mmCIF file of C-alpha atoms in Angstrom:
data_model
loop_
_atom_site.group_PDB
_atom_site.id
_atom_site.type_symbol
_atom_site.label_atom_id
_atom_site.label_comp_id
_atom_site.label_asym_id
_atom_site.label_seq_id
_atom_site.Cartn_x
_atom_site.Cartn_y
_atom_site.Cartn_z
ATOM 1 C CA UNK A 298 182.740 5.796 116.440
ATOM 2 C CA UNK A 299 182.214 7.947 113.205
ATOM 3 C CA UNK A 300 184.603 10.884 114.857
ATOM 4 C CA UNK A 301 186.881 8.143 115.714
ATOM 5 C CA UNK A 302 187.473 6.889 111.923
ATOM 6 C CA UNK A 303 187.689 10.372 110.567
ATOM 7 C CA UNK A 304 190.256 11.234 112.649
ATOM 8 C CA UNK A 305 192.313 8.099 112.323
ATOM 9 C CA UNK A 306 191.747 8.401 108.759
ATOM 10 C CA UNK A 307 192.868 12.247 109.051
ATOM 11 C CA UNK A 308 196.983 10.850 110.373
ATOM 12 C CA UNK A 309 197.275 9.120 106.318
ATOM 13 C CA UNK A 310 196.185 12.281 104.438
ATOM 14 C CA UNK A 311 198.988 14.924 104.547
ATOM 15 C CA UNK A 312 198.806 18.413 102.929
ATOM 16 C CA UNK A 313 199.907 18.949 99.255
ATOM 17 C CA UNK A 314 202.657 22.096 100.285
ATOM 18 C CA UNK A 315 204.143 18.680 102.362
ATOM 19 C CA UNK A 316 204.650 16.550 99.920
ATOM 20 C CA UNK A 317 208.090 16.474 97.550
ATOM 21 C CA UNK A 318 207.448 16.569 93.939
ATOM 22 C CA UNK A 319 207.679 13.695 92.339
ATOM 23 C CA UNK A 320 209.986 12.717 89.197
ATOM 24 C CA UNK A 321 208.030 11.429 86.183
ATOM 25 C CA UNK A 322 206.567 7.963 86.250
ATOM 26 C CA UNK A 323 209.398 5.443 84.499
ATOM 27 C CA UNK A 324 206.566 3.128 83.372
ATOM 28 C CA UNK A 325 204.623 6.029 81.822
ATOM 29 C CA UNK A 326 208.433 7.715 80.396
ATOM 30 C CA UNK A 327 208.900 4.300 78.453
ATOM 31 C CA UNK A 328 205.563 4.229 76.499
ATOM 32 C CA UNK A 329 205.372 7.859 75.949
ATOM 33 C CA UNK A 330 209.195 7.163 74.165
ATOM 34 C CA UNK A 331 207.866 4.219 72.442
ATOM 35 C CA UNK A 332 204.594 5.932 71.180
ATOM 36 C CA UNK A 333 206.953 9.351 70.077
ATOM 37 C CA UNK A 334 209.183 6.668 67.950
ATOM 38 C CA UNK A 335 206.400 4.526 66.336
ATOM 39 C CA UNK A 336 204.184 7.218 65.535
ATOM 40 C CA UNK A 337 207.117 8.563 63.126
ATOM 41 C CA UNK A 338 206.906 12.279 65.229
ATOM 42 C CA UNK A 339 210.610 10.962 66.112
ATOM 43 C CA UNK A 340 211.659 10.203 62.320
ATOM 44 C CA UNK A 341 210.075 13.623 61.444
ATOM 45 C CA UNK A 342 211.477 15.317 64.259
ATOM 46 C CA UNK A 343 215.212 13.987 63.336
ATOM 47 C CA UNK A 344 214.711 14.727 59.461
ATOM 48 C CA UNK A 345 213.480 18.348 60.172
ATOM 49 C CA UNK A 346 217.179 18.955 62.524
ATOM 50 C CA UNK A 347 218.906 17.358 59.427
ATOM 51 C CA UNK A 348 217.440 19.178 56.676
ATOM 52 C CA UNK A 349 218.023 22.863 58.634
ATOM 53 C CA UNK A 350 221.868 21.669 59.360
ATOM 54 C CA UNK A 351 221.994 20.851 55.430
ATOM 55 C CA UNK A 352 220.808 24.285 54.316
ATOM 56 C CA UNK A 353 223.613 25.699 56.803
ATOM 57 C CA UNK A 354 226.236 23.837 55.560
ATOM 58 C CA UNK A 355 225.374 24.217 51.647
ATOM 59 C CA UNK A 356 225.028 28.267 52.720
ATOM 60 C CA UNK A 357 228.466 28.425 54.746
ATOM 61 C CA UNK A 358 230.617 25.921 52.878
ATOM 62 C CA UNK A 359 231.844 28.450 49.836
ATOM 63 C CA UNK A 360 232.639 30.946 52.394
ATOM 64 C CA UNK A 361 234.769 28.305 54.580
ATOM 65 C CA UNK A 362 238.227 27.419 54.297
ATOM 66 C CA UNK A 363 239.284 24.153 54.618
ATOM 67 C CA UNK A 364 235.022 23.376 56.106
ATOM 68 C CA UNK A 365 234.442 20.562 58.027
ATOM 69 C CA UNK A 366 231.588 18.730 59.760
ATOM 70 C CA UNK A 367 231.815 16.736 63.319
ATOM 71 C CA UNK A 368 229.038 13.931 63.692
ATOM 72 C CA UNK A 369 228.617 11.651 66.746
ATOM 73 C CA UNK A 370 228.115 7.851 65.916
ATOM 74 C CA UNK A 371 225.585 6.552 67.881
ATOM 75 C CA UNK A 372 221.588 8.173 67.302
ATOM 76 C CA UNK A 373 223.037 10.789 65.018
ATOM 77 C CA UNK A 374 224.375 8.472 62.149
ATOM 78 C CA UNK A 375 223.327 5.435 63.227
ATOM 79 C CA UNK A 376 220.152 3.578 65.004
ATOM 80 C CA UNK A 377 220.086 1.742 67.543
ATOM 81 C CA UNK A 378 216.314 1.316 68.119
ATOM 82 C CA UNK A 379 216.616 -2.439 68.145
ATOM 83 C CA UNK A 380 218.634 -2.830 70.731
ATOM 84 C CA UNK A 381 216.599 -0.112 72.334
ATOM 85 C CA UNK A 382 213.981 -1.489 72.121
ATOM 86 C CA UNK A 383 214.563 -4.944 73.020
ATOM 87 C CA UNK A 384 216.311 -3.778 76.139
ATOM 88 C CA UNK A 385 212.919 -1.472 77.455
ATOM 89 C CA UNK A 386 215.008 1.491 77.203
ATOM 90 C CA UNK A 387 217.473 -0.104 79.840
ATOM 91 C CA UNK A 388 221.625 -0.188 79.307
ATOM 92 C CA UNK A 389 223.016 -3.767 79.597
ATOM 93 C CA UNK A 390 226.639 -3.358 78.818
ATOM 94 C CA UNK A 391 227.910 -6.962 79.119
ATOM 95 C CA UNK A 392 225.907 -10.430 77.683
ATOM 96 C CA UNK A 393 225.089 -11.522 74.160
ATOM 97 C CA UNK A 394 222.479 -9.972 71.364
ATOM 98 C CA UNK A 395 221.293 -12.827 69.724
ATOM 99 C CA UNK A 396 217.602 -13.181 69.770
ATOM 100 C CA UNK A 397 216.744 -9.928 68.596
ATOM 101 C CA UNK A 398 213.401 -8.812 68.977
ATOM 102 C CA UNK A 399 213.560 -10.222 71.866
ATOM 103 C CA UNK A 400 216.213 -8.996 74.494
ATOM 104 C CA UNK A 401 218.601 -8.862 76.614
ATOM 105 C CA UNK A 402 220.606 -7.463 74.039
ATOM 106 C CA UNK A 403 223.689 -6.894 75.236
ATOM 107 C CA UNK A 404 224.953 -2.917 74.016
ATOM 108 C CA UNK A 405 229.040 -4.154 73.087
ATOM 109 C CA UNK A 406 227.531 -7.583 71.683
ATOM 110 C CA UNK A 407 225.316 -5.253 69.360
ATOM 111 C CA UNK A 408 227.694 -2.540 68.805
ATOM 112 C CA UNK A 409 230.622 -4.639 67.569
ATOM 113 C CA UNK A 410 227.933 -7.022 65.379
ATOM 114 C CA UNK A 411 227.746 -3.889 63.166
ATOM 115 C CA UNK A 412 224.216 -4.734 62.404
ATOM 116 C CA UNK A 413 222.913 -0.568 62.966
ATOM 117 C CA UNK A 414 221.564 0.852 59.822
ATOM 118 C CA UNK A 415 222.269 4.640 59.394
ATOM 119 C CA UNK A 416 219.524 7.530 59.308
ATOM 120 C CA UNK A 417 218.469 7.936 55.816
ATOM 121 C CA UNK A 418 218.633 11.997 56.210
ATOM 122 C CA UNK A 419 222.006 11.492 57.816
ATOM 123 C CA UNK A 420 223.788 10.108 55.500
ATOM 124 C CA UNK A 421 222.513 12.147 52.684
ATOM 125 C CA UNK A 422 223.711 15.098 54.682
ATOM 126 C CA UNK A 423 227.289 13.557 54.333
ATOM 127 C CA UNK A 424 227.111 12.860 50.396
ATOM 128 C CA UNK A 425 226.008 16.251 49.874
ATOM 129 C CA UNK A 426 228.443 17.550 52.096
ATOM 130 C CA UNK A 427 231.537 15.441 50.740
ATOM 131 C CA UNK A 428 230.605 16.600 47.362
ATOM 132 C CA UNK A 429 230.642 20.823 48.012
ATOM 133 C CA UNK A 430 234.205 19.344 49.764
ATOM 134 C CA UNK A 431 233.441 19.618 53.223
ATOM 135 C CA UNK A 432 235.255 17.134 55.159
ATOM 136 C CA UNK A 433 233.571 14.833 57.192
ATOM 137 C CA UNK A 434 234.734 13.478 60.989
ATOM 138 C CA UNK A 435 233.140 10.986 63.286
ATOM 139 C CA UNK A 436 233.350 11.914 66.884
ATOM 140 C CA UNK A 437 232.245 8.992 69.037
ATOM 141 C CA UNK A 438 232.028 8.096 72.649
ATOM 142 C CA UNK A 439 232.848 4.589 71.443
ATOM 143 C CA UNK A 440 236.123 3.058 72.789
ATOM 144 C CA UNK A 441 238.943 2.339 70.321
ATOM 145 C CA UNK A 442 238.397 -1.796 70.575
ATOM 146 C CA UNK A 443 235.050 -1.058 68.567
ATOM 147 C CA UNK A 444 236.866 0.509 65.560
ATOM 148 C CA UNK A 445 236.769 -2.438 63.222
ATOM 149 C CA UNK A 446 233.634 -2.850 64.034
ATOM 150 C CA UNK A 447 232.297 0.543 63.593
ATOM 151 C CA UNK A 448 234.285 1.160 60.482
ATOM 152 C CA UNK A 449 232.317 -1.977 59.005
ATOM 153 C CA UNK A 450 229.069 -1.020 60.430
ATOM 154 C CA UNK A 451 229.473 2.462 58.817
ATOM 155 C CA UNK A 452 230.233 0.527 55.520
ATOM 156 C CA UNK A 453 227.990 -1.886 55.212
ATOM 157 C CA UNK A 454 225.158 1.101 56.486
ATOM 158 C CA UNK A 455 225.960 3.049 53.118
ATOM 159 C CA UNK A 456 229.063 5.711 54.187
ATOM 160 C CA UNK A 457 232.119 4.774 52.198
ATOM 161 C CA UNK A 458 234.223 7.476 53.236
ATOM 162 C CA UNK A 459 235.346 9.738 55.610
ATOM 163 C CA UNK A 460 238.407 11.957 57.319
ATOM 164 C CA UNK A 461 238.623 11.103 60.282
ATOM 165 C CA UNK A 462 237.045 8.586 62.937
ATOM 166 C CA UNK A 463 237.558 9.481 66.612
ATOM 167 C CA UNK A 464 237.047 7.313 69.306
ATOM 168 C CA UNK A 465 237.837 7.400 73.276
ATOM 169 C CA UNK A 466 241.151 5.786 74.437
ATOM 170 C CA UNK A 467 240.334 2.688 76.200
ATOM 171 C CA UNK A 468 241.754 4.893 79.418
ATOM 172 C CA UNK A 469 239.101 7.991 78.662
ATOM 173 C CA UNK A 470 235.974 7.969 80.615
ATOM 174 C CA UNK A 471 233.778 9.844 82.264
ATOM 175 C CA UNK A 472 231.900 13.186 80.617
ATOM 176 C CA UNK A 473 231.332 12.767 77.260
ATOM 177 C CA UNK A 474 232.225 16.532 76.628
ATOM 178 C CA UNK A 475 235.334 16.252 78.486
ATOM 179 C CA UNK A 476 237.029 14.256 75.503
ATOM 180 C CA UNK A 477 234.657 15.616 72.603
ATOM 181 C CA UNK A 478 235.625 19.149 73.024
ATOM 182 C CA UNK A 479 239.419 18.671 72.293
ATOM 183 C CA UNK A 480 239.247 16.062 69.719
ATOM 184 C CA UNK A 481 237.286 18.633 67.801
ATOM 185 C CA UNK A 482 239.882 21.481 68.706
ATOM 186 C CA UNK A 483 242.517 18.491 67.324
ATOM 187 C CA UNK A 484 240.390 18.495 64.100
ATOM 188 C CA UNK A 485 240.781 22.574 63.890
ATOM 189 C CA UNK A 486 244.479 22.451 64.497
ATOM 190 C CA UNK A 487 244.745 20.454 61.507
ATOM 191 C CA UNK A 488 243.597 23.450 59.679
ATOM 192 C CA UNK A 489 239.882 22.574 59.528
ATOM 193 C CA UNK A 490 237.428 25.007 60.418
ATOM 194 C CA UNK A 491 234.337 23.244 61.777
ATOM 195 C CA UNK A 492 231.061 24.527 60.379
ATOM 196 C CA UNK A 493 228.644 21.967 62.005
ATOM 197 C CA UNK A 494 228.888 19.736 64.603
ATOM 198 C CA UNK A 495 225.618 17.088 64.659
ATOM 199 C CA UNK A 496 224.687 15.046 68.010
ATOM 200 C CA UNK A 497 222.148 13.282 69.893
ATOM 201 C CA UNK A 498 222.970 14.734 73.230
ATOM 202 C CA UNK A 499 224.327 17.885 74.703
ATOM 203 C CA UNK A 500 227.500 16.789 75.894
ATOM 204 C CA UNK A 501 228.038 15.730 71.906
ATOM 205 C CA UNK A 502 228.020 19.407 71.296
ATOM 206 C CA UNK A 503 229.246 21.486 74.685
ATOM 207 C CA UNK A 504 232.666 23.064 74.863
ATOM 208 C CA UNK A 505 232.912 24.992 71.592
ATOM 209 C CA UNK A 506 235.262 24.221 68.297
ATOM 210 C CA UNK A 507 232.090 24.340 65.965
ATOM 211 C CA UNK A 508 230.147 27.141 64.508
ATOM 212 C CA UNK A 509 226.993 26.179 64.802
ATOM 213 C CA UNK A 510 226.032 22.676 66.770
ATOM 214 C CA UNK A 511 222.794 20.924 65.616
ATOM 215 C CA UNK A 512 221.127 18.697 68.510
ATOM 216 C CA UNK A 513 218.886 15.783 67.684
ATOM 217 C CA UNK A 514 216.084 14.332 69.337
ATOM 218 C CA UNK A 515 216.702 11.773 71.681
ATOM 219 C CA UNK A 516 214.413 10.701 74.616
ATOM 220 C CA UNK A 517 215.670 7.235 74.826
ATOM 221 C CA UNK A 518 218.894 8.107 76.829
ATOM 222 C CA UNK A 519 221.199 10.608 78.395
ATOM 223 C CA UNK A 520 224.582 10.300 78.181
ATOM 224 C CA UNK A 521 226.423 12.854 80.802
#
């Protein structure tokens, strides 16, 4: 009876080399995200990309021509952690955002309530920038029917001014990279000469027409 068991128990238990490897636990991916932004590592981590793409820009501006800097919108110049957050790290596209904490929070609702405060570092890197004259565009993967909106987030945030605010054609989708790249080769055309381009993810930065690229930190979400 005791052979019997062990070898019925023997058809459950299959050999390691058998077995595919597993992707990371989501459950364990959302508190390890949540513990990386409240323990501030994430607000250091940020600060720290900022500070070395200041010290760039103040080093390469005087020898520039015409210098300019590229920044992505979304978790590069602004947060949004609460809608993050009150989501559990999911993307709901469609519905309202109006019991924040609490969720669903509904990503358009949010975006176009202008309610996203910018990243302190951020947006000192674009006073000091706009006053050694570098000019300063805004790159986003935004579609043109946010613009009001994210022209009155960015104001009421703190950034009065810029040269330029880019955002997809309500026909553009798809990669990320595969309207990014031109716009900044538009930007060049102009006469510009883009010194630093700043984003959250690496299709903010693929595809050349910078000089140097600056990624953030950004667990939360990948945008292809």
């Amino acid at each position: 009876m005791i052979r019997s068991l062990l070898l019925a128990t023997s058809l459950f238990v299959a050999p390691l080399s058998a077995l595919a490897a597993q992707p990371a636990n989501v459950g364990d991916a959302i508190m390890a995200a949540s513990a990386y932004h409240d323990s501030g590592d994430y607000q250091r981590d940020f600060d720290a990309v900022v500070a070395q793409a200041r010290q760039w820009i103040k080093q390469t501006a005087p020898k520039t021509r015409h210098p300019a800097i590229v920044l992505d919108i979304d978790e590069t110049t602004l947060s949004n952690w609460d809608e993050i957050r009150a989501d559990d790290f999911g993307y709901i596209p469609a519905g309202p955002c109006d019991a924040l904490p609490k969720g669903p929070c509904g990503a358009i609702a949010w975006e176009k309530s202008g309610r996203a405060p910018a990243f302190a570092s951020m947006r000192a890197l674009i006073e000091e920038a706009q006053a050694h004259h570098v000019a300063v565009f805004f790159v986003t993967g935004r579609h043109e029917d946010e613009r009001d909106a994210t022209e009155r987030n960015l104001h009421l945030a703190g950034i009065q001014h810029w040269d330029g605010l880019y955002l997809r054609p309500m026909t553009s989708h798809g990669y990320a990279a595969l309207y990014k790249a031109p716009t900044r080769e538009r930007i060049e055309r102009k006469g510009y000469t883009i010194i630093a381009s700043l984003g959250d993810q690496p299709s903010d930065l693929s595809g050349g027409f910078a000089e140097k690229t600056f990624l953030l930190p950004n667990p939360f979400y990948r945008v292809p």
